[in-house]
Coordinates of C-alpha atoms in Angstrom, one line a residue:
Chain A
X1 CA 26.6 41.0 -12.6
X2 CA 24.7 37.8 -12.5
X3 CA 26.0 34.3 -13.6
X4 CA 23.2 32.3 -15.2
X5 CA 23.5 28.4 -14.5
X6 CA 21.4 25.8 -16.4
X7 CA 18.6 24.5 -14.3
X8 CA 18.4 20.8 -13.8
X9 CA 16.3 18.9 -16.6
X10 CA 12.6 19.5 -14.6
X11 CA 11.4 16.3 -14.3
X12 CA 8.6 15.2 -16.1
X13 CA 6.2 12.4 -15.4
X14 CA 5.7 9.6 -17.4
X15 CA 2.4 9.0 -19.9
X16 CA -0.4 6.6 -18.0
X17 CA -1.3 3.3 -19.6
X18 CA -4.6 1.7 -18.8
X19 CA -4.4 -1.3 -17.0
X20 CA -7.5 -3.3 -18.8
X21 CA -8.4 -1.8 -21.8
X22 CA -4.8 -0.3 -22.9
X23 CA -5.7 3.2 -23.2
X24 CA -2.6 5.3 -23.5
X25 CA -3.7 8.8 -21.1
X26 CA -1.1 12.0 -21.2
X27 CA 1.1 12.7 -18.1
X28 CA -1.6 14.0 -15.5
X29 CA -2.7 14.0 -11.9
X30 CA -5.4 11.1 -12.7
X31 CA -5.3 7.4 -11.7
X32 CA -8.0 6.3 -13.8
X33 CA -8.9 5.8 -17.2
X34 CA -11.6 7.9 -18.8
X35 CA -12.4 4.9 -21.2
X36 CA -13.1 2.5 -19.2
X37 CA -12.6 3.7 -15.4
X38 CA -9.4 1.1 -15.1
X39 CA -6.4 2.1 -13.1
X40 CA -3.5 3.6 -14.9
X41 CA 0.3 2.3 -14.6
X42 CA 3.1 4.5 -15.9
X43 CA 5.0 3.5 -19.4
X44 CA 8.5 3.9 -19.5
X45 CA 10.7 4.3 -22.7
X46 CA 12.1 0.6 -23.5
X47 CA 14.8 2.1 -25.8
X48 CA 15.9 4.1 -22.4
X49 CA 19.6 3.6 -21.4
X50 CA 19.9 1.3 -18.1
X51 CA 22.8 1.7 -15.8
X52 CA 25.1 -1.6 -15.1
X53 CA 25.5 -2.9 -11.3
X54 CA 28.9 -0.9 -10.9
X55 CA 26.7 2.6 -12.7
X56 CA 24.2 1.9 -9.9
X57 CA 26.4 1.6 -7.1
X58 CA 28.5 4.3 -7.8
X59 CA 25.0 6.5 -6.9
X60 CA 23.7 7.8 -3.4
X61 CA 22.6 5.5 -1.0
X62 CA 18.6 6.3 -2.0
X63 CA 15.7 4.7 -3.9
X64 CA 16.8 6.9 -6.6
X65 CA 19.9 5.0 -7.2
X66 CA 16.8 3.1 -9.4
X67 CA 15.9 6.3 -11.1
X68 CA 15.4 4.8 -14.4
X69 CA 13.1 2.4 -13.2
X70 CA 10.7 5.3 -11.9
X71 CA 8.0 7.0 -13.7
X72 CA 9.8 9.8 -14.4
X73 CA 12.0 11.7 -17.2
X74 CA 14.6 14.2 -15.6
X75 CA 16.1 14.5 -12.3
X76 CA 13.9 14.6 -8.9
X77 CA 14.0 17.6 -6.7
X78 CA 12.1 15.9 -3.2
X79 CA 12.7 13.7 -0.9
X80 CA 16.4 12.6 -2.5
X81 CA 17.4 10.6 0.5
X82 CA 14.7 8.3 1.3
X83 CA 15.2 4.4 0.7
X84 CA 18.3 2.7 1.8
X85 CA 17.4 1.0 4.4
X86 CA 19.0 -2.3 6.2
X87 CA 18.5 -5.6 4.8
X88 CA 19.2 -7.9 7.9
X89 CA 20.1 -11.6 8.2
X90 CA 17.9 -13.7 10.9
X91 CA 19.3 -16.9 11.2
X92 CA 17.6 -17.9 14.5
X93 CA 14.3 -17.1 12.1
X94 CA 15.7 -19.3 9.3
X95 CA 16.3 -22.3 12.1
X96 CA 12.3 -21.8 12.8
X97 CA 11.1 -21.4 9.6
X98 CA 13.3 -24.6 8.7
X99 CA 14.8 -22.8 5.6
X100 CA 18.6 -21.9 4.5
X101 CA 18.9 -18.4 5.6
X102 CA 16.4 -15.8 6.2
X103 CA 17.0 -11.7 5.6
X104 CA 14.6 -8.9 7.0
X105 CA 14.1 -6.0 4.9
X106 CA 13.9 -3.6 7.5
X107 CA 11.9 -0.5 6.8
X108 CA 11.1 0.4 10.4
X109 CA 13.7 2.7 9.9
X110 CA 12.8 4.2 7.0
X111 CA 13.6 8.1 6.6
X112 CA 11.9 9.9 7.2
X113 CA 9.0 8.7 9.2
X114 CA 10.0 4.9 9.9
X115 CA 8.1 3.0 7.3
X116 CA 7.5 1.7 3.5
X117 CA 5.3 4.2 2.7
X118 CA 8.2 7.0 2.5
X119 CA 9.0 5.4 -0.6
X120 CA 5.9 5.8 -2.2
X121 CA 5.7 9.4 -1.0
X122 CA 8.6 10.1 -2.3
X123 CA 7.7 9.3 -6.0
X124 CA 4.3 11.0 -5.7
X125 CA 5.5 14.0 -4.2
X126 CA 8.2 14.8 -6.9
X127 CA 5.0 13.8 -9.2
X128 CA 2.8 16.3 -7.5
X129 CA 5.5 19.4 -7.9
X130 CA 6.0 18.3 -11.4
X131 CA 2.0 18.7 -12.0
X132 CA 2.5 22.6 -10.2
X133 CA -0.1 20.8 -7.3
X134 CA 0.5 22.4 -3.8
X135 CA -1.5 20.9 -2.0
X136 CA -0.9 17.0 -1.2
X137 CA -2.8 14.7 1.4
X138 CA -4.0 11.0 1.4
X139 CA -6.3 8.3 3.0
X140 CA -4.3 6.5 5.4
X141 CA -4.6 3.4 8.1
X142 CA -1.5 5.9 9.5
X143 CA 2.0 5.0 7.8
X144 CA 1.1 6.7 4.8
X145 CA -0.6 9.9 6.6
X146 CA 2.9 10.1 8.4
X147 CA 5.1 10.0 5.7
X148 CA 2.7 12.2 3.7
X149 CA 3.1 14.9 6.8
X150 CA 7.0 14.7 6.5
X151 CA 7.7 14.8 3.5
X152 CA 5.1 18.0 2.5
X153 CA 6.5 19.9 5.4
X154 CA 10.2 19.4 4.1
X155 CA 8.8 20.3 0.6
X156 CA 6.9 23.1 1.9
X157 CA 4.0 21.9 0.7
X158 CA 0.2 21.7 2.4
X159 CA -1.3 19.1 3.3
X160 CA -4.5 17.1 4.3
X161 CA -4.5 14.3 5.7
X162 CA -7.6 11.7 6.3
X163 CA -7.4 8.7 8.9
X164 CA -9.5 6.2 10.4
X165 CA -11.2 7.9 13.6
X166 CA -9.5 4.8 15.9
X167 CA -5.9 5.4 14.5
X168 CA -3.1 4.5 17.6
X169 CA -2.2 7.6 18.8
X170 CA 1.3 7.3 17.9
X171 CA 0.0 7.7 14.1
X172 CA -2.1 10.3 14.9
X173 CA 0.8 12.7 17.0
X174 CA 3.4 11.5 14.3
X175 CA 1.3 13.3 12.0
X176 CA -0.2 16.5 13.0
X177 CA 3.5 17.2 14.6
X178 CA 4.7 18.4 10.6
X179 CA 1.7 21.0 10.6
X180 CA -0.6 19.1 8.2
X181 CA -4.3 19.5 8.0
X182 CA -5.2 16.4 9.8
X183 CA -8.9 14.8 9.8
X184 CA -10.2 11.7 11.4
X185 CA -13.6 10.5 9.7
X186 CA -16.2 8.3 11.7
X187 CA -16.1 5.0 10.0
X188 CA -12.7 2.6 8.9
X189 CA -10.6 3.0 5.9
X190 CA -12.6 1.9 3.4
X191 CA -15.1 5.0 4.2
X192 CA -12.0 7.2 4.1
X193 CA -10.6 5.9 1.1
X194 CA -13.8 6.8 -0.6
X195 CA -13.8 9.9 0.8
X196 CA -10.9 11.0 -0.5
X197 CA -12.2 9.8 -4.4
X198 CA -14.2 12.1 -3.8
X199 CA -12.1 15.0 -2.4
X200 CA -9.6 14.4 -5.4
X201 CA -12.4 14.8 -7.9
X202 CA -13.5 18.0 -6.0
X203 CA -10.4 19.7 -4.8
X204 CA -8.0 18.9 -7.5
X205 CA -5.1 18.1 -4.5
X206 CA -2.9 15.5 -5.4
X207 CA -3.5 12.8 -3.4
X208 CA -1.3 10.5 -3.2
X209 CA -3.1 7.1 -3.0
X210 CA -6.0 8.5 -5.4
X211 CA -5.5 10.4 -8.5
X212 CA -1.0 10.3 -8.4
X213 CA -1.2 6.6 -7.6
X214 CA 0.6 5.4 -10.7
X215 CA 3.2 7.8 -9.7
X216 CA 3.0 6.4 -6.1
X217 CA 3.0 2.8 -6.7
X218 CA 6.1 2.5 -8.8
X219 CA 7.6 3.7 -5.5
X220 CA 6.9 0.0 -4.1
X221 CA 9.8 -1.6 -6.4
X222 CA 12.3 -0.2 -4.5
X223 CA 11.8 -2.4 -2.0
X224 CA 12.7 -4.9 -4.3
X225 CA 15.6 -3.1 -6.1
X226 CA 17.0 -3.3 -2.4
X227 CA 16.6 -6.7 -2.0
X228 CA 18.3 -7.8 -4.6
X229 CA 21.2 -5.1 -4.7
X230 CA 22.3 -6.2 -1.4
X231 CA 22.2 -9.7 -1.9
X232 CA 24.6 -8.8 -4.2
X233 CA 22.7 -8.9 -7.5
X234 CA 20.7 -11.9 -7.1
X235 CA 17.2 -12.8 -6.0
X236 CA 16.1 -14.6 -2.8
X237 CA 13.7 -17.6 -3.7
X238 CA 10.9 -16.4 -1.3
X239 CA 9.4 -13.2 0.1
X240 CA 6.6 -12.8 2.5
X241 CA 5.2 -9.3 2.7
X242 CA 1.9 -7.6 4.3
X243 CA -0.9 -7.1 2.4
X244 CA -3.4 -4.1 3.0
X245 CA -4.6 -2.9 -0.3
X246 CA -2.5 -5.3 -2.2
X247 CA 0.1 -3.0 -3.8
X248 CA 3.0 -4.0 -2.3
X249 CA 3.2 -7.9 -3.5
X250 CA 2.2 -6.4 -7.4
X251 CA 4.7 -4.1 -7.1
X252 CA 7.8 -6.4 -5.8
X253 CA 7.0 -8.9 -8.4
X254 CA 7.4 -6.0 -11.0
X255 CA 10.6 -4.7 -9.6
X256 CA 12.1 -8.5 -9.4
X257 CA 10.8 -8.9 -12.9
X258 CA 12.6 -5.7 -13.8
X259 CA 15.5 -6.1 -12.7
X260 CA 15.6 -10.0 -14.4
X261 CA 14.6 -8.3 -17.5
X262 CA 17.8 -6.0 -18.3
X263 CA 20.2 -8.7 -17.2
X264 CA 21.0 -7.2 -13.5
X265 CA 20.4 -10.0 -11.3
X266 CA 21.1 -13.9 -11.2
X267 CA 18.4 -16.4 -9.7
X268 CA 15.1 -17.0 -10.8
X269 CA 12.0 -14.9 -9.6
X270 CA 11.0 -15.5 -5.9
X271 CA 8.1 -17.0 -5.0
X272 CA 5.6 -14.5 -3.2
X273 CA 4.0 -14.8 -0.3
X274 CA 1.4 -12.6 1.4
X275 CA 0.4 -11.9 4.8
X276 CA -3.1 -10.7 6.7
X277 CA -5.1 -10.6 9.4
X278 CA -7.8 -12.9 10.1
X279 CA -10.0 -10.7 11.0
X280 CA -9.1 -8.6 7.6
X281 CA -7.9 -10.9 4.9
X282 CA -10.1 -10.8 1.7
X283 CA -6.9 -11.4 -0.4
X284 CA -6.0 -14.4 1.4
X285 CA -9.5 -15.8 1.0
X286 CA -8.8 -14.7 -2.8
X287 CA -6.0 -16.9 -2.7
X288 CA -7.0 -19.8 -1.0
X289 CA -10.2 -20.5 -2.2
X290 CA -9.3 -19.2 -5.9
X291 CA -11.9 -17.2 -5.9
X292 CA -12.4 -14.6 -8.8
X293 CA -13.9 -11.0 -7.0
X294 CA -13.1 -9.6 -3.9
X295 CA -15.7 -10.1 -1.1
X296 CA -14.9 -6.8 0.9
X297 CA -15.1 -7.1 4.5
X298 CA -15.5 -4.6 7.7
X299 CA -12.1 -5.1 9.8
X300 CA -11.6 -6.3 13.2
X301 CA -8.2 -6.7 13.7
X302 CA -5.4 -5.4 16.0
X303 CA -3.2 -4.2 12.7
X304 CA -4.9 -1.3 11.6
X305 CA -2.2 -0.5 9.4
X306 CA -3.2 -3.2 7.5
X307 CA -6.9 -3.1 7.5
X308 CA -8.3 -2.2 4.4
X309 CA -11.5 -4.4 4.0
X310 CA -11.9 -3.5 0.1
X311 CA -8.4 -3.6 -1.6
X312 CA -8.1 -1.8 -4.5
X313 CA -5.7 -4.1 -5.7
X314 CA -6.7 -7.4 -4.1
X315 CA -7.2 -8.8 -7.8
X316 CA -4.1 -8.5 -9.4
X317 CA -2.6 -9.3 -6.0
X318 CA -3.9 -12.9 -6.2
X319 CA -2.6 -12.9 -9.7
X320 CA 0.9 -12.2 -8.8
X321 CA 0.7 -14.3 -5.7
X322 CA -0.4 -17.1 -8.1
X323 CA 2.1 -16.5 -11.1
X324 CA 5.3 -16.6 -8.9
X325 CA 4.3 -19.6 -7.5
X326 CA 3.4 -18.5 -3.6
X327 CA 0.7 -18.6 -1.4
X328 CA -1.3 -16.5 1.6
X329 CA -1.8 -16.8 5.2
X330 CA -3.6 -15.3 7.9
X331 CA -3.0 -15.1 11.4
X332 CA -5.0 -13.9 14.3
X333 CA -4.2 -10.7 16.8
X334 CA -2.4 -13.5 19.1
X335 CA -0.5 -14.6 16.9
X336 CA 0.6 -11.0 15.0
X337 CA 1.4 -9.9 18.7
X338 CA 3.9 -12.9 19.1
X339 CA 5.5 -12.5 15.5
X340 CA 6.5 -8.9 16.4
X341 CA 8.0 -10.3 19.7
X342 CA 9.8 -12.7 17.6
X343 CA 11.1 -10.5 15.5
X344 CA 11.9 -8.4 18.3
X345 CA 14.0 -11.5 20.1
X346 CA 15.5 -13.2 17.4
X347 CA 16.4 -10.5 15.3
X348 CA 16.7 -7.3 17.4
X349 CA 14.0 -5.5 14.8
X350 CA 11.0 -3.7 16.5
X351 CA 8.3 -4.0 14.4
X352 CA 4.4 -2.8 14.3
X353 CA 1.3 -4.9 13.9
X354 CA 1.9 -5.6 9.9
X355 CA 5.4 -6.6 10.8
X356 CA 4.0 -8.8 12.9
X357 CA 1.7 -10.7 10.9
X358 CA 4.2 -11.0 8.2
X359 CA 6.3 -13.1 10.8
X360 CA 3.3 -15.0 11.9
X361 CA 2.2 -15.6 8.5
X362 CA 5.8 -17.0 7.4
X363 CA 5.9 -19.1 10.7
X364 CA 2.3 -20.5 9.7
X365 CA 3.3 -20.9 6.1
X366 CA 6.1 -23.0 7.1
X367 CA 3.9 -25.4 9.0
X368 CA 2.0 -25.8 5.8
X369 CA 5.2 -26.7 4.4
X370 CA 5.3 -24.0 1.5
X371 CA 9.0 -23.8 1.9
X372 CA 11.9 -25.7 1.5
X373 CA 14.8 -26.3 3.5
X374 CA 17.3 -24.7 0.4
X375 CA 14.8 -21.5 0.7
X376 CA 16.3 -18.3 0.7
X377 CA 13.9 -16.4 2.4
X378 CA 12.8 -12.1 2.7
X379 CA 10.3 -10.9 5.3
X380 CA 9.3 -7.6 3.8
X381 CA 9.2 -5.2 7.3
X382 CA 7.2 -2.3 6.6
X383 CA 6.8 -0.3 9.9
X384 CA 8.4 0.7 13.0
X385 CA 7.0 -0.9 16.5
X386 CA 7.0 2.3 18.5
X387 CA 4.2 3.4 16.3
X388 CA 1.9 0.8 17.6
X389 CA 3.4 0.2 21.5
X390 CA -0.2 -0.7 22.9
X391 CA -0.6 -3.8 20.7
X392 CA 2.4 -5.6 22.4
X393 CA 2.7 -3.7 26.0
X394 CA -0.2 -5.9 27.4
X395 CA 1.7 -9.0 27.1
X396 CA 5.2 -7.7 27.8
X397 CA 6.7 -9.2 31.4
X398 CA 6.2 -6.4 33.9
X399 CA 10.0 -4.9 34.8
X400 CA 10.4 -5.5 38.5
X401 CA 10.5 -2.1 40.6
X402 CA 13.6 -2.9 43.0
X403 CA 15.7 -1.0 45.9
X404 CA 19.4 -0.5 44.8
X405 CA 21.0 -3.3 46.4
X406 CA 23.0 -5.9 44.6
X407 CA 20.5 -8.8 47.2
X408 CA 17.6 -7.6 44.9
X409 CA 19.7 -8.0 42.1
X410 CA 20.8 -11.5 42.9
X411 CA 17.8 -12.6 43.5
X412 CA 16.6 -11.6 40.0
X413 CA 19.5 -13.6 38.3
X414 CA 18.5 -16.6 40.4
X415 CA 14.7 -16.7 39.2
X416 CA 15.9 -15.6 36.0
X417 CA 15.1 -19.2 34.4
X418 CA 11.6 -18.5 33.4
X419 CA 11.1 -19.6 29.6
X420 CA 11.0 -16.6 27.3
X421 CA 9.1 -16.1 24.0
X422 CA 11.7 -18.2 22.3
X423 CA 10.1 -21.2 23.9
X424 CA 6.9 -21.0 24.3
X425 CA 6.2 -19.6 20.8
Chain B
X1 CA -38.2 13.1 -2.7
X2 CA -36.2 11.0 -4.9
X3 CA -32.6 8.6 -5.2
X4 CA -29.4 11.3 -6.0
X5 CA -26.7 9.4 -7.8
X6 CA -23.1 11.2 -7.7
X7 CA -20.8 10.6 -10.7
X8 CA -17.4 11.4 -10.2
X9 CA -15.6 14.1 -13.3
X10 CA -14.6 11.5 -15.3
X11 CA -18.1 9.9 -16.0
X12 CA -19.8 13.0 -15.7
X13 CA -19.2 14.3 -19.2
X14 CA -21.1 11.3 -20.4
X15 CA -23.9 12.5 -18.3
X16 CA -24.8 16.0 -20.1
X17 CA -21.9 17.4 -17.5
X18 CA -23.9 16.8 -14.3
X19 CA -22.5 15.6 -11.0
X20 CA -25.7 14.6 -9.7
X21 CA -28.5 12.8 -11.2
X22 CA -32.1 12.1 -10.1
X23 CA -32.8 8.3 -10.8
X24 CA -35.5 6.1 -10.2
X25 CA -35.7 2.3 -8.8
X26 CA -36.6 -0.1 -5.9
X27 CA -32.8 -1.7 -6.4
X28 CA -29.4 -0.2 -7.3
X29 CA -29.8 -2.4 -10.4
X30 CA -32.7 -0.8 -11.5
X31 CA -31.1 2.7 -10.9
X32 CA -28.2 1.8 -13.2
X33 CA -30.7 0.7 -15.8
X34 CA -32.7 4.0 -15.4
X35 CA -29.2 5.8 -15.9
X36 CA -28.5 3.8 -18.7
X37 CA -31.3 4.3 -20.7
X38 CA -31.4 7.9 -20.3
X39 CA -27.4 8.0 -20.9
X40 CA -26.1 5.1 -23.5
X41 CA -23.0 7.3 -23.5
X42 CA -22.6 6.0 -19.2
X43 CA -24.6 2.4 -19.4
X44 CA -21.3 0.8 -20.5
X45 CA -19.2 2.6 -18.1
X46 CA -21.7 1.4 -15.0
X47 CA -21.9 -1.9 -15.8
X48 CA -20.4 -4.7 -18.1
X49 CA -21.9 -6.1 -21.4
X50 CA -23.8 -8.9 -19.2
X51 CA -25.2 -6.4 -16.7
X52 CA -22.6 -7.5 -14.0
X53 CA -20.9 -4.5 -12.2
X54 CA -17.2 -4.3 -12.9
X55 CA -14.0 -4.7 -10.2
X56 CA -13.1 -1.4 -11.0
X57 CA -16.2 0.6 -9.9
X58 CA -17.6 0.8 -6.4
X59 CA -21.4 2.4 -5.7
X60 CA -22.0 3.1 -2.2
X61 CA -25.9 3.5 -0.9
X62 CA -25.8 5.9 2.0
X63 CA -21.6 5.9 2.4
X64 CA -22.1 1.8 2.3
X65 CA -20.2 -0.1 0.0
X66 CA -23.5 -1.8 -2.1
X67 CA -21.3 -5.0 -2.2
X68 CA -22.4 -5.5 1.3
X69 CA -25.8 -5.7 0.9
X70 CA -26.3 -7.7 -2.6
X71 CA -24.3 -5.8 -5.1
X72 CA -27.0 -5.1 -7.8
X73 CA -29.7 -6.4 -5.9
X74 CA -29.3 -4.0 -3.0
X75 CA -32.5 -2.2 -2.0
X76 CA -32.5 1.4 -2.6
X77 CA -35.6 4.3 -1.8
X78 CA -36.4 7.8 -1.5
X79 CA -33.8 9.8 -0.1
X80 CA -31.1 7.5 -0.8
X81 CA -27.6 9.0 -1.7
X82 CA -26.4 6.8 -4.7
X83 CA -22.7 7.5 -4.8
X84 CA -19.9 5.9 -7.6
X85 CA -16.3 5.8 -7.4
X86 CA -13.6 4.0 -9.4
X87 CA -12.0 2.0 -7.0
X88 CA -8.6 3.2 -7.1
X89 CA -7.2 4.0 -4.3
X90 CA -6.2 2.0 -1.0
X91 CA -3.4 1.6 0.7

């Protein structure tokens, strides 16, 4: 005799609006709008019930604490225990950036493959099993190509997987490890990122990034929800964050905006700040020189996680940018490579290349005095350092290779006075 | 030997169905012209009411991103592979 037991309600993805012409598209596998080729955001039900603070604390310690803020109807059946991750306080930072108190949102320990893109992955892939897809894969400066990896092994899912041929090989092992179909094109990630438009069109897979991006963006607020859940339901003033197609800033301002809008948080919206690399940064330029069209650019920059000459979203990047108030900076390799040292010294947080230049950038944007000293300040940490080891062993002191005698010892403590990072930064 | 342009699914219905056109044109500008005036159905998909190509769609001459070498005015010639993408992705 067999007991029958209800299934979950399947979950079901939300219906696709069209960014610029308002086209409303059914739930599907497609990021782009067959009116007017615009990209597609989800729609969510505004007469939907919204949990209280105490509702959403009561929950797992996951990005889907936020459920009803995600593009879905139903419960999710992947990746349930992704999000959750530290939000730090850095008070030698705040002393250098001259502001009140500073926090780092630290998604270098991310589950399950140490950065921001699990959360993204998580929404998509829940999207993709909703749509009956089996095979998943993206383009991917390397974050995204491992989380993609992880998260379709544990789901049992294929997946292909296309990277820049000069990936660090930390990205590239931290990848093929989960099984997946893993290609390196000739060319950077713009070429890639094309590439796979084009294998979405052909294949039908769900990739991630390309036709279940509306389902993968959303993902982004999290990071956001976090923020201002452990704050303890109220916004910081400021947030500096990486940019690399420009997502991420869009996507914080949303979730901020969100969680202002049903009555969750106190404090007004922060001011947004982005971060590149100067040898990548068409969305700074956007910024900076107000200019109206992106001007994409071949990259030549140490953070390769980052380096996404033509970004998709550099537009309404600016715009948000713009709207809350913030600014942009770019730094240069030197400078990325001392911000994760920083980061690493002052706040015990080993970040990559992106982390990097978001600390650089906020340093640099405090010279140009875009904070104040009553600034409450986020640096959104999106990766983990050990991914990208060779962009910060080359300037690392040498350990000293000693006998085991206390003498050798004692004369290390003596010389010990040489001025660290702290100083000389 | 002539220019191949690529249109992704979504466009291609406004093209008779076809995936791959031959077009004629000494510049990517004229191309989309040529396309356009066999296909009214695609002109205003390809380009905006002024002529001007929109944010939102990318055509690559030869795997290069035309915006790098003029936009519009980029040379094209026999043997070229026009390709266009909505620019969707990244990230």
């Amino acid at each position: 005799m067999t007991t029958s037991v209800a299934p979950p309600l399947a979950l079901r993805p939300r219906p696709q609006v069209c960014r610029a012409c308002g086209a409303l598209h059914e739930p599907a596998p497609i990021a782009v709008c067959e009116q007017c080729l615009g990209p597609l955001d989800p729609v969510f039900d505004a007469a939907r019930v919204l949990p209280t603070r105490d509702a959403i604390a009561a929950r797992p310690w996951s990005l889907w604490r936020y459920r009803e803020w995600l593009p879905f109807d139903g419960e999710p059946v992947l990746s349930l225990d992704t999000g959750g991750t530290p939000l730090v306080e850095a008070p030698r930072l705040a002393a250098r950036l001259g502001v009140a108190r500073v926090w780092v949102k630290n998604d270098a320990v991310s589950h399950p493959s140490l950065s921001f893109k699990d959360r993204v992955v998580a929404t998509a892939i829940n999207a993709a099993a909703a749509f009956g897809l089996d095979t998943i894969g993206c383009a991917s400066t390397g974050n995204l190509a491992n989380a993609v990896a992880a998260q379709a092994a544990r789901a049992g899912l294929k997946a292909w997987i296309f990277i820049p041929e000069d990936l660090e090989n930390a990205k590239i092992v931290g990848t093929a490890v989960y099984g997946a179909r893993l290609i390196r094109v000739r060319g950077h990630y713009d070429d890639v990122n094309r590439l796979c438009a084009q294998v979405a069109d052909e294949f039908g897979w769900g990739i991630v990034n390309v036709n279940l991006r509306g389902y993968y963006g959303e993902g982004s607020k999290t990071f956001a929800f976090e923020i201002a859940e452990q704050l303890g339901w109220r916004l910081p003033t400021a947030v500096v964050a990486p940019m690399a197609g420009g997502s991420l800033v869009t996507k914080l301002r949303k979730g901020f905006r969100e969680f202002s809008a049903a009555g969750l948080v106190s404090g007004g919206a922060p001011r947004i700040f982005g971060a590149q690399a100067s040898g990548c940064a068409p969305i700074v330029r956007l910024v900076r020189e107000n200019a109206d069209a992106i001007q994409p650019v071949v990259p030549h920059t140490l953070a390769r996680s980052i380096a996404i000459g033509n970004p998709a979203d550099g537009l309404f990047a600016k715009r948000a940018i713009i709207e809350s108030g913030g600014w942009a900076a770019a730094v240069s390799d030197t400078e990325l490579v001392a911000g994760i040292r920083l980061l690493a010294e002052a706040a015990g947080i080993f970040t990559e290349t992106a982390g990097g230049v978001t600390v650089a950038a906020a340093l640099a944007l405090a010279a140009e005095g875009r904070f104040s000293p009553d600034d409450e300040v986020v640096l959104c940490i999106t990766g983990n350092g050990l991914k990208t080891v060779d962009a910060v062993a080359p300037v690392l002191p040498q350990a000293p290779l000693i006998a085991p005698r206390v003498a050798e010892v004692r004369a290390l403590v003596k010389a010990a006075d040489a001025p660290t990072v702290k100083e000389s930064l | 030997m002539s220019i191949t342009l690529q249109l992704p699914a979504v466009l291609a219905k406004l093209a008779d169905g076809r995936r791959s056109l031959e077009v004629q044109g000494s510049t990517l500008g004229d191309v989309v012209a040529d396309v356009a005036a066999r296909f009214p159905g695609l002109a205003p998909r390809l380009r905006d009411a002024a002529g001007k190509p929109y944010p939102f769609v990318t055509f690559y001459v030869n795997d290069d991103d035309a915006r790098l070498s003029g936009g519009f005015a980029a040379s094209v010639r026999d043997g070229d592979e026009i390709i266009v993408v909505p620019a969707i992705a990244g990230g």
